[in-house]
Amino acid sequence: MSSPKPLPFDPIEEARRQWTAHGWAQAADGMAAVTSVMRAQQIILARVDEVLRPFDLTFARYELLMLLLFSQAGSLPMSKVGNRLQVHPTSVTSAVDRLSSQGFVRRIPHPTDRRATLAEITPAGRDVATAATDRLNESVFANPDLSPDQITSLVEVLTEFRGRAGDF
Amino acid sequence: MSSPKPLPFDPIEEARRQWTAHGWAQAADGMAAVTSVMRAQQIILARVDEVLRPFDLTFARYELLMLLLFSQAGSLPMSKVGNRLQVHPTSVTSAVDRLSSQGFVRRIPHPTDRRATLAEITPAGRDVATAATDRLNESVFANPDLSPDQITSLVEVLTEFRGRAGDF
């Protein structure tokens, strides 16, 4: 959550000062980078969650719906969903369970592989994904509180980081 | 988690392409920035969690211990802990509950305010915080998989973002 009252100083800058004072100077910048990403994610997730709450969606379930919406057939094997979203198979299972109970996704047999199952987006799933995207675009994505230059710089640094981490 | 097999393309770049193809071009860059921060946080959190697991600590509880370790008296009012860590009071309560049961923190009465409670770090809490920091510095912070220039750029952009979000 946002702090109800802004702090009179930057807590991450203060942590960096403490790191240096404790003799950990060579790790201080990395600590600041890691902690900055953690905190930025909390701020962003709070904004995204607020938009998605009326749709009864989390960001994880929203991402899953969008992946299916963007797929040619409107369906993908469960294993491919996990691979594409870079999440654990058990997380895919529980997200699909929840989306199924909401009527946004259904499980169907794989046409050729009897051991595999597809997750397919339903018409109601398409409607909610599109409506949620309209609201997210309007409230968060079109104005993420970053200048165009900051967006470019952020995406560039994090793309390289994700690549080195083995995402793609 | 890291994808077991790297994807043959950048999934966020692919999402950006889809956004543009669906007529949402003016929100595509912001979507990429938001999603990049979300994914980078997952990668970083997985690394941090792996280091903290042997200490039976989460990053949230680790941050709380470090805040107390850095405080002059080794203790802070519960309300101040929430304010400094920018988390909800109920999260502070549950983290302190867990740290108390681990013997790393204890609750003591506030010396002058009868309605307030202090969280105080114990000697065992100091030991575990210092040992966990040594491991985090070595395994994550001193080498966060970002060049010095990338760290500077990332911290600069996210510091401004946090400031605008009302953190400080």
Coordinates of C-alpha atoms in Angstrom, one line a residue:
Chain A
M1 CA 0.0 0.0 0.0
S2 CA 1.0 3.6 -0.3
S3 CA 2.3 5.0 3.0
P4 CA -0.6 7.1 4.5
K5 CA 1.9 9.9 5.1
P6 CA 5.0 10.3 2.9
L7 CA 8.3 9.6 4.9
P8 CA 10.5 12.6 5.4
F9 CA 13.3 10.8 3.6
D10 CA 13.8 8.0 1.0
P11 CA 13.9 4.7 3.0
I12 CA 15.9 3.0 0.3
E13 CA 18.5 5.7 0.3
E14 CA 18.6 5.4 4.1
A15 CA 19.1 1.6 3.8
R16 CA 22.0 2.2 1.3
R17 CA 23.6 4.6 3.8
Q18 CA 23.3 1.9 6.6
W19 CA 24.7 -0.7 4.3
T20 CA 27.8 1.4 3.7
A21 CA 28.1 2.3 7.4
H22 CA 28.1 -1.4 8.2
G23 CA 31.0 -2.2 5.9
W24 CA 28.8 -3.6 3.1
A25 CA 29.6 -0.8 0.6
Q26 CA 30.3 -3.1 -2.3
A27 CA 26.7 -4.6 -2.0
A28 CA 25.0 -1.3 -1.3
D29 CA 24.1 -0.4 -4.9
G30 CA 22.8 -3.8 -5.7
M31 CA 20.7 -3.8 -2.5
A32 CA 19.2 -0.5 -3.5
A33 CA 18.4 -1.8 -7.0
V34 CA 16.8 -5.0 -5.7
T35 CA 14.8 -3.2 -3.0
S36 CA 13.7 -0.5 -5.6
V37 CA 12.3 -3.2 -7.9
M38 CA 10.5 -4.9 -4.9
R39 CA 8.9 -1.6 -3.8
A40 CA 8.0 -0.5 -7.3
Q41 CA 6.3 -3.8 -7.9
Q42 CA 4.2 -3.3 -4.7
I43 CA 3.1 0.1 -5.8
I44 CA 2.2 -1.1 -9.4
L45 CA 0.5 -4.3 -8.1
A46 CA -1.7 -2.3 -5.8
R47 CA -2.9 -0.1 -8.7
V48 CA -3.5 -3.1 -11.0
D49 CA -5.3 -5.0 -8.2
E50 CA -7.6 -2.0 -7.6
V51 CA -8.6 -2.0 -11.3
L52 CA -9.0 -5.8 -11.5
R53 CA -10.9 -6.2 -8.2
P54 CA -14.4 -5.3 -9.7
F55 CA -13.8 -8.0 -12.3
D56 CA -12.9 -10.5 -9.6
L57 CA -9.5 -11.1 -11.2
T58 CA -5.9 -11.1 -10.0
F59 CA -3.1 -10.0 -12.3
A60 CA -2.0 -13.7 -12.7
R61 CA -5.5 -14.8 -13.8
Y62 CA -5.8 -11.7 -16.0
E63 CA -2.4 -12.6 -17.7
L64 CA -3.7 -16.1 -18.3
L65 CA -6.9 -14.9 -19.9
M66 CA -5.0 -12.5 -22.2
L67 CA -2.6 -15.3 -23.3
L68 CA -5.6 -17.4 -24.3
L69 CA -7.4 -14.4 -25.9
F70 CA -4.3 -13.7 -28.0
S71 CA -3.9 -17.4 -29.0
Q72 CA -5.2 -18.3 -32.5
A73 CA -7.6 -21.0 -31.4
G74 CA -8.5 -19.4 -28.0
S75 CA -7.0 -22.4 -26.3
L76 CA -3.5 -23.7 -25.3
P77 CA -2.2 -26.8 -23.6
M78 CA -1.8 -26.3 -19.8
S79 CA 1.9 -27.0 -20.0
K80 CA 2.3 -24.3 -22.7
V81 CA 0.4 -21.8 -20.5
G82 CA 2.9 -22.3 -17.7
N83 CA 5.9 -22.0 -20.0
R84 CA 4.6 -18.8 -21.6
L85 CA 3.7 -17.2 -18.3
Q86 CA 6.8 -18.5 -16.7
V87 CA 4.9 -19.8 -13.7
H88 CA 4.9 -23.2 -12.0
P89 CA 2.5 -25.9 -13.3
T90 CA 0.7 -26.0 -9.9
S91 CA 0.0 -22.2 -10.2
V92 CA -1.5 -22.8 -13.7
T93 CA -3.7 -25.5 -12.3
S94 CA -5.1 -23.4 -9.5
A95 CA -5.6 -20.3 -11.8
V96 CA -7.4 -22.4 -14.3
D97 CA -9.5 -24.0 -11.5
R98 CA -10.6 -20.6 -10.4
L99 CA -11.2 -19.2 -13.9
S100 CA -13.3 -22.3 -14.7
S101 CA -15.4 -21.8 -11.6
Q102 CA -15.9 -18.2 -12.8
G103 CA -17.0 -19.4 -16.2
F104 CA -14.1 -17.6 -18.0
V105 CA -12.1 -20.7 -19.0
R106 CA -13.0 -24.4 -19.6
R107 CA -10.8 -27.4 -19.8
I108 CA -11.1 -29.5 -23.0
P109 CA -9.3 -32.6 -24.2
H110 CA -6.3 -32.1 -26.4
P111 CA -7.4 -33.2 -30.0
T112 CA -4.3 -35.4 -30.6
D113 CA -2.5 -35.9 -27.3
R114 CA -4.7 -38.0 -24.9
R115 CA -2.5 -37.2 -21.9
A116 CA -2.8 -33.4 -22.4
T117 CA -5.5 -30.9 -21.5
L118 CA -6.2 -27.6 -23.1
A119 CA -7.4 -24.5 -21.4
E120 CA -10.0 -22.6 -23.6
I121 CA -11.3 -19.1 -23.0
T122 CA -15.1 -18.9 -23.0
P123 CA -17.1 -16.0 -24.5
A124 CA -17.6 -14.7 -21.0
G125 CA -13.8 -14.9 -20.5
R126 CA -13.3 -12.9 -23.7
D127 CA -15.7 -10.2 -22.5
V128 CA -14.1 -9.9 -19.0
A129 CA -10.6 -9.8 -20.5
T130 CA -11.5 -7.1 -22.9
A131 CA -13.3 -5.0 -20.3
A132 CA -10.5 -5.4 -17.8
T133 CA -7.9 -4.4 -20.5
D134 CA -9.9 -1.3 -21.3
R135 CA -9.8 -0.2 -17.7
L136 CA -6.2 -1.2 -17.2
N137 CA -5.1 0.7 -20.3
E138 CA -7.0 3.7 -19.2
S139 CA -6.0 3.7 -15.5
V140 CA -2.5 2.2 -15.4
F141 CA -0.8 1.4 -18.7
A142 CA -1.5 4.6 -20.7
N143 CA -0.2 6.6 -17.8
P144 CA 2.1 4.5 -15.7
D145 CA 3.6 7.6 -13.9
L146 CA 6.8 7.3 -15.9
S147 CA 8.0 9.6 -18.7
P148 CA 8.5 8.1 -22.2
D149 CA 12.3 8.2 -21.6
Q150 CA 11.9 6.5 -18.2
I151 CA 9.8 3.8 -19.8
T152 CA 12.4 3.2 -22.5
S153 CA 15.2 3.1 -20.0
L154 CA 13.3 0.8 -17.6
V155 CA 12.2 -1.6 -20.2
E156 CA 15.7 -1.7 -21.8
V157 CA 17.4 -2.6 -18.5
L158 CA 14.8 -5.1 -17.4
T159 CA 14.7 -6.8 -20.8
E160 CA 18.4 -7.5 -20.7
F161 CA 18.0 -8.6 -17.1
R162 CA 15.2 -11.0 -18.0
G163 CA 17.2 -12.4 -20.9
R164 CA 20.2 -13.1 -18.7
A165 CA 17.9 -14.7 -16.2
G166 CA 16.9 -17.3 -18.8
D167 CA 13.4 -16.1 -19.6
F168 CA 14.0 -16.1 -23.4
Chain B
M1 CA 10.5 -19.3 -11.2
S2 CA 12.8 -19.3 -14.2
S3 CA 11.3 -20.9 -17.2
P4 CA 12.9 -24.4 -17.4
K5 CA 13.6 -23.8 -21.1
P6 CA 14.1 -20.2 -22.4
L7 CA 11.3 -19.1 -24.7
P8 CA 12.4 -18.5 -28.3
F9 CA 11.1 -14.9 -28.1
D10 CA 10.6 -12.2 -25.5
P11 CA 7.1 -12.7 -24.1
I12 CA 6.7 -9.0 -23.1
E13 CA 7.8 -7.8 -26.5
E14 CA 5.2 -10.2 -28.0
A15 CA 2.5 -8.8 -25.6
R16 CA 3.5 -5.3 -26.8
R17 CA 3.0 -6.4 -30.4
Q18 CA -0.4 -7.8 -29.5
W19 CA -1.4 -4.6 -27.7
T20 CA -0.5 -2.6 -30.8
A21 CA -2.3 -5.0 -33.1
H22 CA -5.5 -4.7 -31.0
G23 CA -5.6 -0.9 -31.3
W24 CA -4.1 -0.3 -27.8
A25 CA -0.9 1.3 -29.1
Q26 CA -1.0 4.2 -26.8
A27 CA -1.0 1.9 -23.8
A28 CA 1.6 -0.6 -25.2
D29 CA 4.7 0.9 -23.8
G30 CA 3.2 1.4 -20.3
M31 CA 2.0 -2.2 -20.4
A32 CA 5.5 -3.4 -21.2
A33 CA 7.0 -1.3 -18.4
V34 CA 4.5 -2.6 -15.8
T35 CA 4.9 -6.2 -16.9
S36 CA 8.7 -5.9 -17.0
V37 CA 8.7 -4.7 -13.3
M38 CA 6.3 -7.5 -12.3
R39 CA 8.5 -10.2 -14.0
A40 CA 11.8 -8.7 -12.7
Q41 CA 10.4 -8.8 -9.2
Q42 CA 9.5 -12.5 -9.6
I43 CA 13.0 -13.3 -10.7
I44 CA 14.6 -11.3 -7.9
L45 CA 12.2 -12.6 -5.2
A46 CA 13.0 -16.2 -6.2
R47 CA 16.7 -15.5 -5.7
V48 CA 16.2 -13.7 -2.4
D49 CA 13.8 -16.4 -1.1
E50 CA 16.3 -19.1 -2.0
V51 CA 19.0 -17.4 0.1
L52 CA 16.6 -16.7 3.0
R53 CA 14.9 -20.2 3.1
P54 CA 17.6 -21.8 5.2
F55 CA 17.1 -19.0 7.8
D56 CA 13.4 -19.6 7.7
L57 CA 12.8 -15.9 6.7
T58 CA 10.8 -14.2 4.0
F59 CA 12.0 -10.9 2.5
A60 CA 9.3 -9.1 4.5
R61 CA 10.4 -10.5 7.8
Y62 CA 14.1 -10.0 6.8
E63 CA 13.3 -6.3 6.1
L64 CA 11.6 -5.9 9.5
L65 CA 14.6 -7.4 11.3
M66 CA 17.0 -5.1 9.4
L67 CA 14.9 -2.1 10.3
L68 CA 15.1 -3.0 14.0
L69 CA 18.8 -3.9 13.7
F70 CA 19.5 -0.4 12.3
S71 CA 17.4 1.4 14.9
Q72 CA 19.4 3.0 17.8
A73 CA 17.6 1.2 20.6
G74 CA 17.0 -2.1 18.7
S75 CA 13.3 -1.4 19.0
L76 CA 10.5 0.6 17.3
P77 CA 6.8 1.2 17.9
M78 CA 4.8 -1.2 15.8
S79 CA 3.1 1.7 14.0
K80 CA 6.5 3.1 13.0
V81 CA 7.5 -0.2 11.6
G82 CA 4.5 -0.2 9.3
N83 CA 5.2 3.3 8.3
R84 CA 8.8 2.7 7.5
L85 CA 8.3 -0.5 5.6
Q86 CA 5.2 0.9 3.9
V87 CA 3.1 -2.1 4.7
H88 CA -0.3 -2.4 6.3
P89 CA -0.5 -2.7 10.1
T90 CA -2.0 -6.2 9.9
S91 CA 1.0 -7.3 7.9
V92 CA 3.3 -5.9 10.6
T93 CA 1.3 -7.8 13.3
S94 CA 1.6 -11.1 11.5
A95 CA 5.3 -10.7 10.7
V96 CA 6.0 -9.8 14.3
D97 CA 3.9 -12.7 15.5
R98 CA 6.0 -15.1 13.4
L99 CA 9.3 -13.5 14.3
S100 CA 8.4 -13.7 18.0
S101 CA 7.6 -17.4 17.7
Q102 CA 11.0 -17.8 16.1
G103 CA 12.7 -16.0 19.0
F104 CA 14.0 -13.2 16.8
V105 CA 11.8 -10.4 18.0
R106 CA 9.9 -9.7 21.2
R107 CA 7.0 -7.3 22.1
I108 CA 7.7 -4.9 24.9
P109 CA 5.6 -2.1 26.4
H110 CA 6.3 1.4 25.2
P111 CA 8.1 3.2 28.0
T112 CA 5.8 6.3 27.9
D113 CA 2.7 5.5 25.7
R114 CA 0.6 2.8 27.4
R115 CA -1.5 2.2 24.3
A116 CA 1.6 1.5 22.1
T117 CA 3.8 -1.6 21.8
L118 CA 7.4 -1.8 20.7
A119 CA 8.9 -4.6 18.6
E120 CA 12.5 -5.3 19.9
I121 CA 15.1 -7.4 18.1
T122 CA 16.6 -10.2 20.3
P123 CA 20.2 -11.3 20.3
A124 CA 19.2 -14.3 18.2
G125 CA 17.4 -11.9 15.8
R126 CA 20.6 -9.9 15.5
D127 CA 22.6 -13.1 14.7
V128 CA 20.2 -14.3 12.0
A129 CA 19.8 -10.8 10.4
T130 CA 23.6 -10.5 10.2
A131 CA 24.1 -14.0 8.8
A132 CA 21.3 -13.6 6.3
T133 CA 22.7 -10.3 5.2
D134 CA 26.1 -11.8 4.6
R135 CA 24.6 -14.4 2.4
L136 CA 22.3 -12.0 0.5
N137 CA 25.2 -9.6 0.0
E138 CA 27.3 -12.4 -1.4
S139 CA 24.7 -14.1 -3.5
V140 CA 22.4 -11.4 -4.7
F141 CA 23.2 -7.8 -3.8
A142 CA 26.9 -7.7 -4.7
N143 CA 26.2 -9.2 -8.1
P144 CA 22.6 -8.4 -9.0
D145 CA 23.1 -9.3 -12.7
L146 CA 23.0 -5.7 -13.7
S147 CA 25.9 -3.5 -14.8
P148 CA 26.8 -0.5 -12.6
D149 CA 25.3 1.8 -15.3
Q150 CA 22.1 -0.3 -15.3
I151 CA 21.9 -0.1 -11.5
T152 CA 22.2 3.6 -11.6
S153 CA 19.6 4.0 -14.3
L154 CA 17.2 1.6 -12.7
V155 CA 17.5 3.1 -9.2
E156 CA 17.2 6.7 -10.6
V157 CA 13.9 5.9 -12.5
L158 CA 12.4 3.9 -9.7
T159 CA 13.4 6.5 -7.0
E160 CA 11.5 9.2 -8.9
F161 CA 8.6 6.8 -9.4
R162 CA 8.4 6.0 -5.7
G163 CA 8.6 9.6 -4.8
R164 CA 5.7 10.4 -7.1
A165 CA 3.7 7.5 -5.7
G166 CA 3.9 9.2 -2.3
D167 CA 6.5 7.0 -0.5
F168 CA 8.6 10.0 0.6

